[in-house]
Coordinates of C-alpha atoms in Angstrom, one line a residue:
M110 CA 13.0 7.3 19.5
S111 CA 12.4 10.4 17.6
N112 CA 11.8 13.8 19.1
K113 CA 8.6 14.0 17.1
P114 CA 5.7 12.9 19.3
I115 CA 4.0 11.0 16.4
E116 CA 6.3 9.6 13.7
L117 CA 5.6 6.8 11.2
G118 CA 7.8 3.8 11.6
T119 CA 6.2 0.7 10.2
L120 CA 3.4 0.3 7.7
L121 CA 1.3 -2.8 7.2
F122 CA 0.3 -3.3 3.5
T123 CA -2.3 -6.0 3.0
M124 CA -3.7 -6.7 -0.5
V125 CA -6.4 -9.3 -0.6
E126 CA -8.8 -10.9 -3.2
P127 CA -12.2 -12.1 -2.0
R128 CA -13.3 -15.3 -3.8
K129 CA -16.0 -15.0 -6.4
G130 CA -19.5 -14.7 -4.9
H131 CA -18.1 -13.6 -1.5
E132 CA -17.3 -10.0 -2.3
V133 CA -20.0 -8.4 -0.2
A134 CA -19.6 -10.7 2.7
Y135 CA -15.8 -10.1 2.7
N136 CA -16.3 -6.3 2.5
R137 CA -18.6 -6.3 5.5
W138 CA -16.5 -8.6 7.6
Y139 CA -13.3 -6.6 7.0
E140 CA -14.7 -3.1 7.6
T141 CA -17.0 -4.1 10.6
D142 CA -14.6 -6.5 12.4
H143 CA -11.1 -7.1 11.0
F144 CA -10.2 -3.5 10.2
Y145 CA -10.5 -2.7 13.9
G146 CA -10.1 -6.0 15.7
G147 CA -7.2 -7.3 13.6
C148 CA -5.2 -4.0 13.5
L149 CA -6.5 -0.7 14.8
V150 CA -7.1 -1.9 18.3
G151 CA -3.4 -2.7 18.6
A152 CA -1.2 -0.4 20.7
N153 CA 0.8 2.1 18.7
T154 CA -1.4 1.7 15.6
F155 CA -2.3 5.3 14.9
A156 CA -4.0 5.3 11.5
G157 CA -5.5 3.0 8.9
D158 CA -7.4 3.2 5.6
R159 CA -9.0 1.0 2.9
F160 CA -8.7 1.2 -0.9
V161 CA -10.1 -0.7 -3.8
A162 CA -9.2 -1.4 -7.4
T163 CA -12.2 -1.8 -9.7
R164 CA -12.0 -3.7 -13.0
E165 CA -11.4 -0.4 -14.7
L166 CA -8.5 0.5 -12.4
K167 CA -7.0 -2.9 -12.7
K168 CA -6.8 -2.5 -16.5
L169 CA -4.2 0.2 -15.9
R170 CA -1.9 -2.0 -13.8
Y171 CA 1.4 -3.0 -15.4
P172 CA 3.3 -5.1 -16.1
A173 CA 1.0 -8.1 -16.4
E174 CA 3.8 -10.4 -15.1
T175 CA 4.8 -9.2 -11.6
P176 CA 5.8 -10.7 -8.3
M177 CA 3.2 -8.6 -6.6
T178 CA 0.1 -10.5 -7.9
P179 CA -0.4 -13.6 -9.9
D180 CA -2.4 -11.8 -12.5
P181 CA -3.6 -8.2 -13.0
Q182 CA -7.2 -8.9 -11.9
T183 CA -6.4 -10.1 -8.4
G184 CA -5.7 -8.0 -5.4
S185 CA -8.8 -5.9 -5.4
Y186 CA -8.8 -4.7 -1.8
L187 CA -6.0 -3.0 0.0
A188 CA -5.7 -1.9 3.6
I189 CA -2.8 0.2 5.0
Y190 CA -2.0 0.9 8.6
W191 CA 0.6 3.2 10.3
V192 CA 2.5 2.0 13.3
L193 CA 4.4 4.4 15.6
K194 CA 8.2 4.5 15.1
G195 CA 10.1 2.5 17.7
F196 CA 7.4 -0.1 18.3
H197 CA 7.8 -2.4 15.4
D198 CA 8.9 -5.5 17.3
E199 CA 6.1 -5.2 19.9
W200 CA 3.5 -4.6 17.2
N201 CA 4.7 -7.4 15.0
R202 CA 4.5 -9.9 17.9
W203 CA 1.0 -8.6 18.9
S204 CA -0.4 -8.8 15.3
V205 CA 0.7 -12.4 14.8
D206 CA -0.7 -13.5 18.2
T207 CA -3.9 -11.5 17.5
V208 CA -4.5 -13.2 14.2
K209 CA -3.9 -16.6 15.7
N210 CA -6.5 -15.8 18.4
L211 CA -9.0 -14.6 15.7
H212 CA -8.5 -17.8 13.8
A213 CA -9.1 -19.9 17.0
T214 CA -12.3 -17.9 17.9
G215 CA -13.8 -18.1 14.4
R216 CA -13.4 -14.4 13.6
M217 CA -11.5 -14.8 10.3
F218 CA -12.9 -15.0 6.8
T219 CA -11.8 -18.0 4.8
E220 CA -13.2 -17.1 1.4
R221 CA -10.4 -14.7 0.5
D222 CA -6.8 -15.0 -0.5
H223 CA -3.8 -12.9 0.6
I224 CA -2.1 -11.5 -2.5
H225 CA 0.5 -9.4 -0.9
T226 CA 0.6 -8.8 2.8
L227 CA 3.8 -7.5 4.4
L228 CA 5.2 -5.0 6.9
Y229 CA 7.4 -2.2 5.5
N230 CA 9.7 0.2 7.1
H231 CA 9.0 3.9 6.2
E232 CA 12.3 5.2 4.9
W233 CA 11.4 8.7 3.7
S234 CA 8.7 10.8 2.2
I235 CA 8.3 13.9 0.0
Q236 CA 5.6 16.5 0.4
N237 CA 4.4 18.7 -2.5
G238 CA 5.2 22.0 -0.7
E239 CA 6.1 22.8 2.8
R240 CA 2.5 23.3 4.0
N241 CA 1.2 20.0 2.5
T242 CA 0.1 16.9 4.4
P243 CA 2.8 15.1 6.3
V244 CA 3.0 11.4 5.9
E245 CA 1.7 10.7 9.4
Q246 CA -1.7 12.3 8.4
A247 CA -1.9 10.8 4.9
L248 CA -4.4 8.1 5.8
D249 CA -6.7 10.6 7.6
R250 CA -6.5 13.1 4.7
N251 CA -9.0 11.1 2.6
F252 CA -6.9 11.4 -0.6
K253 CA -9.0 10.4 -3.6
G254 CA -6.5 7.9 -4.8
I255 CA -3.1 6.2 -4.4
I256 CA -0.7 4.7 -6.9
I257 CA 1.5 1.9 -5.7
N258 CA 4.9 1.7 -7.4
V259 CA 7.3 -1.2 -6.8
G260 CA 10.8 -1.7 -8.0
E261 CA 14.0 -3.8 -7.4
L262 CA 17.4 -2.2 -7.2
A263 CA 19.8 -2.7 -10.0
P264 CA 23.1 -4.4 -9.3
G265 CA 25.5 -2.0 -7.6
K266 CA 22.7 0.4 -6.7
S267 CA 21.5 1.3 -3.2
H268 CA 18.4 2.6 -1.6
A269 CA 20.1 6.0 -1.4
D270 CA 20.1 5.9 -5.2
I271 CA 16.4 5.4 -5.6
E272 CA 15.8 8.2 -3.1
A273 CA 18.1 10.6 -5.1
W274 CA 16.4 9.7 -8.4
T275 CA 12.9 10.2 -6.9
R276 CA 13.8 13.5 -5.1
D277 CA 15.8 15.0 -8.0
D278 CA 14.2 13.6 -11.1
W279 CA 10.7 12.0 -10.8
A280 CA 9.1 14.0 -8.0
P281 CA 9.9 17.6 -9.2
R282 CA 8.5 16.8 -12.6
A283 CA 5.5 14.8 -11.4
M284 CA 4.5 17.2 -8.6
S285 CA 4.4 20.1 -11.0
K286 CA 1.7 18.4 -13.1
K287 CA -2.1 18.2 -12.5
W288 CA -1.9 14.4 -12.4
G289 CA 1.0 14.4 -10.0
P290 CA 1.1 13.3 -6.4
E291 CA 0.8 15.5 -3.3
L292 CA 2.8 13.1 -1.2
I293 CA 5.3 10.2 -1.9
L294 CA 6.2 7.6 0.7
N295 CA 9.1 5.2 0.1
S296 CA 9.4 2.0 2.1
T297 CA 11.4 -1.3 2.3
P298 CA 10.1 -4.8 3.2
L299 CA 10.5 -6.1 6.7
P300 CA 10.8 -9.9 7.5
L301 CA 7.7 -11.8 8.7
L302 CA 8.0 -13.6 12.0
D303 CA 8.7 -17.3 11.6
D304 CA 5.3 -18.2 13.0
A305 CA 3.4 -15.7 10.9
P306 CA 0.2 -17.2 9.3
P307 CA 1.2 -19.6 6.5
D308 CA -1.4 -18.2 4.1
V309 CA 0.6 -14.9 3.9
P310 CA 3.1 -15.2 0.9
R311 CA 6.8 -14.6 1.5
T312 CA 8.7 -12.0 -0.5
A313 CA 11.8 -12.9 -2.6
N314 CA 14.7 -10.4 -2.9
A315 CA 13.3 -8.3 -0.1
D316 CA 16.6 -6.6 0.5
R317 CA 16.5 -5.2 -3.0
R318 CA 12.9 -4.3 -3.1
F319 CA 11.2 -0.9 -2.4
M320 CA 7.6 0.2 -2.5
Q321 CA 6.3 3.7 -3.0
I322 CA 2.8 5.0 -2.2
H323 CA 1.9 8.1 -4.2
F324 CA -1.1 9.9 -2.8
V325 CA -3.2 11.9 -5.3
D326 CA -6.0 14.4 -4.8
R327 CA -7.9 13.3 -7.9
D328 CA -9.1 10.1 -9.5
P329 CA -5.8 8.4 -10.5
R330 CA -7.2 7.6 -13.9
K331 CA -7.1 11.3 -14.8
G332 CA -3.9 12.1 -16.7
W333 CA -2.8 8.4 -16.4
D334 CA -1.4 8.2 -20.0
K335 CA 0.6 11.4 -19.5
G336 CA 1.8 10.4 -16.0
Y337 CA 1.9 7.1 -14.2
A338 CA 1.7 5.1 -17.4
K339 CA 5.2 6.3 -18.0
Y340 CA 6.6 5.7 -14.5
G341 CA 7.9 2.2 -15.2
E342 CA 9.7 3.3 -18.4
A343 CA 11.3 6.2 -16.5
L344 CA 12.4 4.0 -13.7
N345 CA 14.0 1.4 -16.0
E346 CA 15.8 4.1 -18.0
S347 CA 17.2 5.6 -14.8
G348 CA 19.4 2.5 -14.4
V349 CA 18.7 2.7 -10.7
A350 CA 16.1 -0.1 -10.5
T351 CA 13.9 -2.5 -12.4
H352 CA 10.2 -1.6 -12.4
L353 CA 8.1 -4.4 -11.0
W354 CA 4.6 -2.9 -10.6
T355 CA 2.4 0.2 -10.9
A356 CA -1.2 0.0 -9.7
P357 CA -3.9 2.6 -8.9
F358 CA -6.5 2.4 -6.1
I359 CA -9.3 4.6 -4.9
Q360 CA -10.9 5.0 -1.5
T361 CA -13.6 2.5 -0.4
V362 CA -16.7 4.0 1.2
F363 CA -17.0 2.8 4.7
G364 CA -20.4 1.5 5.7
T365 CA -21.5 0.7 2.2
D366 CA -21.1 -2.1 -0.4
K367 CA -20.0 0.4 -3.1
Y368 CA -17.6 -1.2 -5.6
T369 CA -18.3 -4.8 -4.6
D370 CA -20.0 -5.3 -7.9
Q371 CA -17.1 -3.7 -9.9
L372 CA -14.2 -6.0 -9.0

């Protein structure tokens, strides 16, 4: 255990696509029931938030062919949860058992598809300045947007290499720009339990994969061409990793159906 009383250990990343005609019903089910009953009520879950990618935001995703989603227009809703460091095993077991119980009691929503749902280990994070938001408070800060960046390590490279490249190259340049992030989180995939729900896709090459969440204080579309549109090229040119996906999201508005007609 860490000496910090509250420290991020595991994050749940769940990206889902409601089926056509069921967008409003899905949104209402998720935010009035599943957001809480499926995750936040669990011991050691200390934060959660929801994000959405509208049609306009999904046009910015690249590349079109990626292991993260079968096509750029799927994966409209994203929920992220923080789990306290040192409690991953207990939380993982609780979450699988809870979902099974929700299925058995008719509290799941069938008209939706899991696009990418996985637990990740928080490896490190970078703040834009000493007094900026620590990662533990990121989901409570109400950042206007996030950008998901996913890559796969090149042969002979390690996770320490992607950390060095991000800290020494990408982050200093990006954080000095108006379009840049206030916080960068880097994570690596964790295996699902053998009895995890079968509708949750499994991840290939998980030991080589990393996912970063870049939190921004502005609409992620602002400055896109100058900034995150070039992230993939910069990562590939680094020789450290192959770029797999970059995708922007914005906050949902809890208690409303905003954006359900823009997917």
